[in-house]
């Protein structure tokens, strides 16, 4: 049997369009791709009926009910498979946000006991400085702020400290794929806020600039997934920009700005980027309130995609709540997006229409559900609940 070993962020991108010969085996984090897939999500031919008890109304009671319904299903479905991989990192911060929003500690406690304690508050550390392996640090940092036990961030800090002396390679950026801008920068920014050490922000700023120089298209105000996409086109001839890839970036920007000091010299650069991307994304919203996997040829993709849509919604709502985005312009976008997402919740709480692990636009089923998409949905709900409070 022929065995091919890919870097994880490349290997997982093959999933949405696997056309390799049957004799080829792809490994991710030392596991066959099929195994990594099973840990993070699935689809089912019999998902049951869609939920009739959830509402798209921007009211706290409705928002919190939907968040808990989805979070409860995900915990029941996945807690035994909780992992240190990047796929789960958005779910963990989403669960923590669910506790903060609803006042029910069980979601945050689940992350404490079934992640922090289970993995001894450690990150994966076999391929430093890979950003995917640093994503879990965001959850550890948030739980540290709840209970300032140094053990909760000791390993995260030790690994991120190594970023301070990292020497860049002229051949390959540290964050060479756009997803990385969600995985590592918020962890660095929050550690800076916790410690008061701005060196973490300086490293973040240097590496973000390199990634942006190579992957950001200022004319389109969107990021290519990685260099291999710079010349790729959609069927309609437009440039190929992946929905969730840009969702990762916009959400990463929001989470970074949330803890970046207002007097940090480079902050306005990130605010401008956030506004530019938000404006572009808002203009690409479809009639159902959501976005498809290929942003500039959305009609070529059958289903709306929840993970990218939820990350966009989370980020834009955060922007409105924090006075960075215009309320009058963006609240209607947010309202349509939230209402659209509710139509993909099943009666048992499964959140569907989430693209599997991948790196490019691709096909999936209506029932397909993955943990990072649920995390994005919960983060969006947490910010929309704040918006609901401001609407009173």
PDB file of C-alpha atoms in Angstrom, residues 68-293:
ATOM      1  CA  UNK A  68     -28.326  25.337  24.922  1.00  0.00           C
ATOM      2  CA  UNK A  69     -30.174  22.961  22.619  1.00  0.00           C
ATOM      3  CA  UNK A  70     -27.259  22.828  20.195  1.00  0.00           C
ATOM      4  CA  UNK A  71     -24.608  22.715  22.933  1.00  0.00           C
ATOM      5  CA  UNK A  72     -26.389  19.913  24.788  1.00  0.00           C
ATOM      6  CA  UNK A  73     -26.557  17.768  21.666  1.00  0.00           C
ATOM      7  CA  UNK A  74     -22.904  18.373  20.887  1.00  0.00           C
ATOM      8  CA  UNK A  75     -21.718  17.475  24.380  1.00  0.00           C
ATOM      9  CA  UNK A  76     -23.792  14.304  24.395  1.00  0.00           C
ATOM     10  CA  UNK A  77     -22.545  13.405  20.938  1.00  0.00           C
ATOM     11  CA  UNK A  78     -18.855  14.272  21.324  1.00  0.00           C
ATOM     12  CA  UNK A  79     -17.677  14.579  24.923  1.00  0.00           C
ATOM     13  CA  UNK A  80     -16.149  11.090  24.891  1.00  0.00           C
ATOM     14  CA  UNK A  81     -14.172  12.117  21.790  1.00  0.00           C
ATOM     15  CA  UNK A  82     -12.920  15.484  23.062  1.00  0.00           C
ATOM     16  CA  UNK A  83      -9.467  16.080  21.653  1.00  0.00           C
ATOM     17  CA  UNK A  84      -6.599  18.581  21.767  1.00  0.00           C
ATOM     18  CA  UNK A  85      -6.808  19.120  18.019  1.00  0.00           C
ATOM     19  CA  UNK A  86      -7.691  22.443  16.392  1.00  0.00           C
ATOM     20  CA  UNK A  87     -11.044  21.049  15.268  1.00  0.00           C
ATOM     21  CA  UNK A  88     -12.327  21.152  18.834  1.00  0.00           C
ATOM     22  CA  UNK A  89     -10.813  24.489  19.888  1.00  0.00           C
ATOM     23  CA  UNK A  90     -13.730  26.630  18.602  1.00  0.00           C
ATOM     24  CA  UNK A  91     -16.191  24.307  20.322  1.00  0.00           C
ATOM     25  CA  UNK A  92     -14.477  24.734  23.672  1.00  0.00           C
ATOM     26  CA  UNK A  93     -14.473  28.529  23.552  1.00  0.00           C
ATOM     27  CA  UNK A  94     -18.062  28.350  22.295  1.00  0.00           C
ATOM     28  CA  UNK A  95     -19.075  26.225  25.272  1.00  0.00           C
ATOM     29  CA  UNK A  96     -17.359  28.627  27.659  1.00  0.00           C
ATOM     30  CA  UNK A  97     -19.222  31.488  25.979  1.00  0.00           C
ATOM     31  CA  UNK A  98     -22.473  29.533  26.371  1.00  0.00           C
ATOM     32  CA  UNK A  99     -22.003  29.395  30.126  1.00  0.00           C
ATOM     33  CA  UNK A 100     -21.201  33.098  30.246  1.00  0.00           C
ATOM     34  CA  UNK A 101     -24.310  33.905  28.209  1.00  0.00           C
ATOM     35  CA  UNK A 102     -26.815  31.548  29.836  1.00  0.00           C
ATOM     36  CA  UNK A 103     -25.481  31.550  33.386  1.00  0.00           C
ATOM     37  CA  UNK A 104     -25.387  27.730  33.302  1.00  0.00           C
ATOM     38  CA  UNK A 105     -21.916  26.645  34.415  1.00  0.00           C
ATOM     39  CA  UNK A 106     -22.200  23.111  33.068  1.00  0.00           C
ATOM     40  CA  UNK A 107     -20.850  24.030  29.639  1.00  0.00           C
ATOM     41  CA  UNK A 108     -17.728  25.696  30.968  1.00  0.00           C
ATOM     42  CA  UNK A 109     -17.348  22.965  33.599  1.00  0.00           C
ATOM     43  CA  UNK A 110     -17.411  20.374  30.831  1.00  0.00           C
ATOM     44  CA  UNK A 111     -14.399  22.045  29.250  1.00  0.00           C
ATOM     45  CA  UNK A 112     -12.615  22.213  32.612  1.00  0.00           C
ATOM     46  CA  UNK A 113     -13.091  18.542  33.422  1.00  0.00           C
ATOM     47  CA  UNK A 114     -13.221  16.852  30.018  1.00  0.00           C
ATOM     48  CA  UNK A 115     -10.506  18.933  28.382  1.00  0.00           C
ATOM     49  CA  UNK A 116      -8.315  20.834  30.834  1.00  0.00           C
ATOM     50  CA  UNK A 117      -8.045  18.176  33.502  1.00  0.00           C
ATOM     51  CA  UNK A 118      -8.171  15.294  31.027  1.00  0.00           C
ATOM     52  CA  UNK A 119      -5.212  16.636  29.050  1.00  0.00           C
ATOM     53  CA  UNK A 120      -3.455  18.144  32.094  1.00  0.00           C
ATOM     54  CA  UNK A 121      -3.855  21.642  30.602  1.00  0.00           C
ATOM     55  CA  UNK A 122      -1.391  20.830  27.848  1.00  0.00           C
ATOM     56  CA  UNK A 123      -1.316  21.620  24.156  1.00  0.00           C
ATOM     57  CA  UNK A 124      -0.148  19.336  21.383  1.00  0.00           C
ATOM     58  CA  UNK A 125       3.540  19.997  20.855  1.00  0.00           C
ATOM     59  CA  UNK A 126       5.045  17.796  18.186  1.00  0.00           C
ATOM     60  CA  UNK A 127       5.347  20.286  15.322  1.00  0.00           C
ATOM     61  CA  UNK A 128       6.039  23.732  16.759  1.00  0.00           C
ATOM     62  CA  UNK A 129       5.287  26.454  15.649  1.00  0.00           C
ATOM     63  CA  UNK A 130       2.161  25.076  13.943  1.00  0.00           C
ATOM     64  CA  UNK A 131      -0.746  27.392  14.763  1.00  0.00           C
ATOM     65  CA  UNK A 132      -3.340  24.612  14.817  1.00  0.00           C
ATOM     66  CA  UNK A 133      -1.692  23.142  17.906  1.00  0.00           C
ATOM     67  CA  UNK A 134      -1.874  26.488  19.714  1.00  0.00           C
ATOM     68  CA  UNK A 135      -5.610  27.016  19.186  1.00  0.00           C
ATOM     69  CA  UNK A 136      -6.595  25.103  22.326  1.00  0.00           C
ATOM     70  CA  UNK A 137      -4.664  27.681  24.346  1.00  0.00           C
ATOM     71  CA  UNK A 138      -7.547  30.113  23.873  1.00  0.00           C
ATOM     72  CA  UNK A 139      -9.818  27.926  25.990  1.00  0.00           C
ATOM     73  CA  UNK A 140      -7.162  27.407  28.652  1.00  0.00           C
ATOM     74  CA  UNK A 141      -6.595  31.169  28.850  1.00  0.00           C
ATOM     75  CA  UNK A 142     -10.308  31.889  29.263  1.00  0.00           C
ATOM     76  CA  UNK A 143     -10.587  29.257  31.986  1.00  0.00           C
ATOM     77  CA  UNK A 144      -7.518  30.719  33.692  1.00  0.00           C
ATOM     78  CA  UNK A 145      -9.275  34.073  33.859  1.00  0.00           C
ATOM     79  CA  UNK A 146     -12.166  32.325  35.638  1.00  0.00           C
ATOM     80  CA  UNK A 147      -9.844  30.699  38.165  1.00  0.00           C
ATOM     81  CA  UNK A 148      -6.301  32.003  38.219  1.00  0.00           C
ATOM     82  CA  UNK A 149      -4.554  28.722  38.811  1.00  0.00           C
ATOM     83  CA  UNK A 150      -1.171  29.052  37.037  1.00  0.00           C
ATOM     84  CA  UNK A 151      -1.252  25.427  35.912  1.00  0.00           C
ATOM     85  CA  UNK A 152      -4.115  26.268  33.550  1.00  0.00           C
ATOM     86  CA  UNK A 153      -1.887  28.366  31.281  1.00  0.00           C
ATOM     87  CA  UNK A 154       1.609  27.139  32.166  1.00  0.00           C
ATOM     88  CA  UNK A 155       2.019  24.910  29.110  1.00  0.00           C
ATOM     89  CA  UNK A 156       0.338  27.398  26.789  1.00  0.00           C
ATOM     90  CA  UNK A 157       2.666  30.137  28.004  1.00  0.00           C
ATOM     91  CA  UNK A 158       5.736  27.918  27.695  1.00  0.00           C
ATOM     92  CA  UNK A 159       4.906  27.130  24.073  1.00  0.00           C
ATOM     93  CA  UNK A 160       3.944  30.681  23.121  1.00  0.00           C
ATOM     94  CA  UNK A 161       7.114  31.951  24.807  1.00  0.00           C
ATOM     95  CA  UNK A 162       9.030  30.034  22.145  1.00  0.00           C
ATOM     96  CA  UNK A 163       7.292  32.211  19.529  1.00  0.00           C
ATOM     97  CA  UNK A 164       9.169  35.215  20.939  1.00  0.00           C
ATOM     98  CA  UNK A 165      12.523  33.941  19.666  1.00  0.00           C
ATOM     99  CA  UNK A 166      11.242  32.328  16.494  1.00  0.00           C
ATOM    100  CA  UNK A 167      13.201  33.153  13.357  1.00  0.00           C
ATOM    101  CA  UNK A 168      11.164  33.500  10.194  1.00  0.00           C
ATOM    102  CA  UNK A 169      11.966  31.486   7.106  1.00  0.00           C
ATOM    103  CA  UNK A 170      12.118  33.295   3.758  1.00  0.00           C
ATOM    104  CA  UNK A 171      10.683  30.168   2.129  1.00  0.00           C
ATOM    105  CA  UNK A 172       7.530  29.668   4.175  1.00  0.00           C
ATOM    106  CA  UNK A 173       5.495  31.852   6.511  1.00  0.00           C
ATOM    107  CA  UNK A 174       4.821  30.550  10.006  1.00  0.00           C
ATOM    108  CA  UNK A 175       1.116  31.156   9.311  1.00  0.00           C
ATOM    109  CA  UNK A 176       1.130  30.053   5.689  1.00  0.00           C
ATOM    110  CA  UNK A 177      -2.600  29.246   5.493  1.00  0.00           C
ATOM    111  CA  UNK A 178      -5.354  31.714   6.337  1.00  0.00           C
ATOM    112  CA  UNK A 179      -7.031  29.496   8.977  1.00  0.00           C
ATOM    113  CA  UNK A 180      -3.978  30.055  11.156  1.00  0.00           C
ATOM    114  CA  UNK A 181      -5.121  33.627  11.778  1.00  0.00           C
ATOM    115  CA  UNK A 182      -7.875  32.249  13.994  1.00  0.00           C
ATOM    116  CA  UNK A 183      -5.764  29.581  15.666  1.00  0.00           C
ATOM    117  CA  UNK A 184      -2.739  31.436  17.041  1.00  0.00           C
ATOM    118  CA  UNK A 185      -3.171  35.256  17.084  1.00  0.00           C
ATOM    119  CA  UNK A 186      -6.023  35.363  19.643  1.00  0.00           C
ATOM    120  CA  UNK A 187      -4.003  33.100  21.956  1.00  0.00           C
ATOM    121  CA  UNK A 188      -0.986  35.382  21.685  1.00  0.00           C
ATOM    122  CA  UNK A 189      -3.105  38.501  22.173  1.00  0.00           C
ATOM    123  CA  UNK A 190      -4.852  37.113  25.234  1.00  0.00           C
ATOM    124  CA  UNK A 191      -1.572  35.980  26.775  1.00  0.00           C
ATOM    125  CA  UNK A 192      -0.305  39.522  26.308  1.00  0.00           C
ATOM    126  CA  UNK A 193      -3.387  40.810  28.125  1.00  0.00           C
ATOM    127  CA  UNK A 194      -2.905  38.300  30.948  1.00  0.00           C
ATOM    128  CA  UNK A 195       0.815  38.940  31.437  1.00  0.00           C
ATOM    129  CA  UNK A 196       1.046  42.583  30.389  1.00  0.00           C
ATOM    130  CA  UNK A 197       3.890  41.630  28.033  1.00  0.00           C
ATOM    131  CA  UNK A 198       3.486  43.241  24.619  1.00  0.00           C
ATOM    132  CA  UNK A 199       6.147  41.053  23.049  1.00  0.00           C
ATOM    133  CA  UNK A 200       3.383  38.565  22.257  1.00  0.00           C
ATOM    134  CA  UNK A 201       1.538  41.255  20.314  1.00  0.00           C
ATOM    135  CA  UNK A 202       4.703  42.224  18.476  1.00  0.00           C
ATOM    136  CA  UNK A 203       5.232  38.638  17.303  1.00  0.00           C
ATOM    137  CA  UNK A 204       1.571  38.440  16.323  1.00  0.00           C
ATOM    138  CA  UNK A 205       1.850  41.667  14.352  1.00  0.00           C
ATOM    139  CA  UNK A 206       4.976  40.563  12.499  1.00  0.00           C
ATOM    140  CA  UNK A 207       3.585  37.183  11.502  1.00  0.00           C
ATOM    141  CA  UNK A 208       0.138  38.540  10.586  1.00  0.00           C
ATOM    142  CA  UNK A 209       1.775  41.059   8.258  1.00  0.00           C
ATOM    143  CA  UNK A 210       3.689  38.309   6.460  1.00  0.00           C
ATOM    144  CA  UNK A 211       0.572  36.199   5.970  1.00  0.00           C
ATOM    145  CA  UNK A 212      -1.423  39.195   4.793  1.00  0.00           C
ATOM    146  CA  UNK A 213       1.274  40.223   2.324  1.00  0.00           C
ATOM    147  CA  UNK A 214       1.108  36.801   0.696  1.00  0.00           C
ATOM    148  CA  UNK A 215      -2.568  35.806   0.990  1.00  0.00           C
ATOM    149  CA  UNK A 216      -4.728  38.931   1.218  1.00  0.00           C
ATOM    150  CA  UNK A 217      -6.246  40.360  -1.955  1.00  0.00           C
ATOM    151  CA  UNK A 218      -6.848  44.074  -1.228  1.00  0.00           C
ATOM    152  CA  UNK A 219      -9.014  44.468  -4.316  1.00  0.00           C
ATOM    153  CA  UNK A 220     -11.382  41.704  -3.206  1.00  0.00           C
ATOM    154  CA  UNK A 221     -10.849  42.334   0.527  1.00  0.00           C
ATOM    155  CA  UNK A 222     -10.631  38.585   1.103  1.00  0.00           C
ATOM    156  CA  UNK A 223      -7.902  36.055   1.902  1.00  0.00           C
ATOM    157  CA  UNK A 224      -6.814  33.177  -0.287  1.00  0.00           C
ATOM    158  CA  UNK A 225      -6.608  29.957   1.681  1.00  0.00           C
ATOM    159  CA  UNK A 226      -2.883  29.530   0.896  1.00  0.00           C
ATOM    160  CA  UNK A 227      -0.456  30.221  -1.949  1.00  0.00           C
ATOM    161  CA  UNK A 228      -1.700  27.266  -3.971  1.00  0.00           C
ATOM    162  CA  UNK A 229      -4.994  29.141  -4.454  1.00  0.00           C
ATOM    163  CA  UNK A 230      -3.590  32.402  -5.837  1.00  0.00           C
ATOM    164  CA  UNK A 231      -4.330  31.483  -9.442  1.00  0.00           C
ATOM    165  CA  UNK A 232      -7.313  29.177  -8.949  1.00  0.00           C
ATOM    166  CA  UNK A 233     -10.681  30.180 -10.355  1.00  0.00           C
ATOM    167  CA  UNK A 234     -14.304  29.335  -9.782  1.00  0.00           C
ATOM    168  CA  UNK A 235     -16.412  27.874 -12.592  1.00  0.00           C
ATOM    169  CA  UNK A 236     -17.637  31.392 -13.398  1.00  0.00           C
ATOM    170  CA  UNK A 237     -14.069  32.662 -13.751  1.00  0.00           C
ATOM    171  CA  UNK A 238     -13.968  34.524 -10.440  1.00  0.00           C
ATOM    172  CA  UNK A 239     -11.121  34.124  -7.989  1.00  0.00           C
ATOM    173  CA  UNK A 240     -11.543  31.240  -5.569  1.00  0.00           C
ATOM    174  CA  UNK A 241     -12.056  32.415  -1.989  1.00  0.00           C
ATOM    175  CA  UNK A 242     -13.127  29.790   0.534  1.00  0.00           C
ATOM    176  CA  UNK A 243     -16.030  30.754   2.797  1.00  0.00           C
ATOM    177  CA  UNK A 244     -14.875  29.160   6.036  1.00  0.00           C
ATOM    178  CA  UNK A 245     -11.293  30.223   5.374  1.00  0.00           C
ATOM    179  CA  UNK A 246     -12.371  33.844   5.422  1.00  0.00           C
ATOM    180  CA  UNK A 247     -14.635  33.081   8.370  1.00  0.00           C
ATOM    181  CA  UNK A 248     -11.577  31.896  10.282  1.00  0.00           C
ATOM    182  CA  UNK A 249      -9.818  35.161   9.468  1.00  0.00           C
ATOM    183  CA  UNK A 250     -12.681  37.509  10.339  1.00  0.00           C
ATOM    184  CA  UNK A 251     -13.404  35.687  13.603  1.00  0.00           C
ATOM    185  CA  UNK A 252      -9.690  35.647  14.398  1.00  0.00           C
ATOM    186  CA  UNK A 253      -9.583  39.396  13.850  1.00  0.00           C
ATOM    187  CA  UNK A 254     -12.514  39.906  16.224  1.00  0.00           C
ATOM    188  CA  UNK A 255     -10.976  37.720  18.922  1.00  0.00           C
ATOM    189  CA  UNK A 256      -7.619  39.450  18.552  1.00  0.00           C
ATOM    190  CA  UNK A 257      -9.038  42.971  18.615  1.00  0.00           C
ATOM    191  CA  UNK A 258     -11.147  42.065  21.654  1.00  0.00           C
ATOM    192  CA  UNK A 259      -8.000  41.907  23.790  1.00  0.00           C
ATOM    193  CA  UNK A 260      -5.609  44.161  21.887  1.00  0.00           C
ATOM    194  CA  UNK A 261      -5.092  47.421  23.823  1.00  0.00           C
ATOM    195  CA  UNK A 262      -6.543  50.514  22.209  1.00  0.00           C
ATOM    196  CA  UNK A 263      -3.149  52.209  22.436  1.00  0.00           C
ATOM    197  CA  UNK A 264      -1.257  49.409  20.684  1.00  0.00           C
ATOM    198  CA  UNK A 265       0.428  51.159  17.722  1.00  0.00           C
ATOM    199  CA  UNK A 266      -0.743  48.687  15.060  1.00  0.00           C
ATOM    200  CA  UNK A 267      -4.331  48.397  16.270  1.00  0.00           C
ATOM    201  CA  UNK A 268      -5.867  50.715  13.670  1.00  0.00           C
ATOM    202  CA  UNK A 269      -4.429  48.557  10.903  1.00  0.00           C
ATOM    203  CA  UNK A 270      -6.442  45.614  12.242  1.00  0.00           C
ATOM    204  CA  UNK A 271      -9.557  47.736  12.701  1.00  0.00           C
ATOM    205  CA  UNK A 272      -9.354  48.841   9.063  1.00  0.00           C
ATOM    206  CA  UNK A 273      -8.850  45.263   7.875  1.00  0.00           C
ATOM    207  CA  UNK A 274     -11.798  44.139   9.999  1.00  0.00           C
ATOM    208  CA  UNK A 275     -14.043  46.842   8.549  1.00  0.00           C
ATOM    209  CA  UNK A 276     -12.942  46.197   4.977  1.00  0.00           C
ATOM    210  CA  UNK A 277     -13.519  42.447   5.210  1.00  0.00           C
ATOM    211  CA  UNK A 278     -16.826  42.857   7.036  1.00  0.00           C
ATOM    212  CA  UNK A 279     -18.120  45.178   4.348  1.00  0.00           C
ATOM    213  CA  UNK A 280     -17.119  42.738   1.611  1.00  0.00           C
ATOM    214  CA  UNK A 281     -18.591  39.726   3.394  1.00  0.00           C
ATOM    215  CA  UNK A 282     -21.851  41.495   4.197  1.00  0.00           C
ATOM    216  CA  UNK A 283     -22.257  42.281   0.514  1.00  0.00           C
ATOM    217  CA  UNK A 284     -21.941  38.595  -0.359  1.00  0.00           C
ATOM    218  CA  UNK A 285     -24.749  37.434   1.956  1.00  0.00           C
ATOM    219  CA  UNK A 286     -27.335  35.292   0.171  1.00  0.00           C
ATOM    220  CA  UNK A 287     -31.117  35.644   0.299  1.00  0.00           C
ATOM    221  CA  UNK A 288     -31.414  32.997   3.036  1.00  0.00           C
ATOM    222  CA  UNK A 289     -29.074  35.033   5.247  1.00  0.00           C
ATOM    223  CA  UNK A 290     -26.130  32.660   4.858  1.00  0.00           C
ATOM    224  CA  UNK A 291     -22.998  32.175   2.753  1.00  0.00           C
ATOM    225  CA  UNK A 292     -21.859  29.233   0.611  1.00  0.00           C
ATOM    226  CA  UNK A 293     -18.408  27.646   0.537  1.00  0.00           C
TER     227      UNK A 293
END
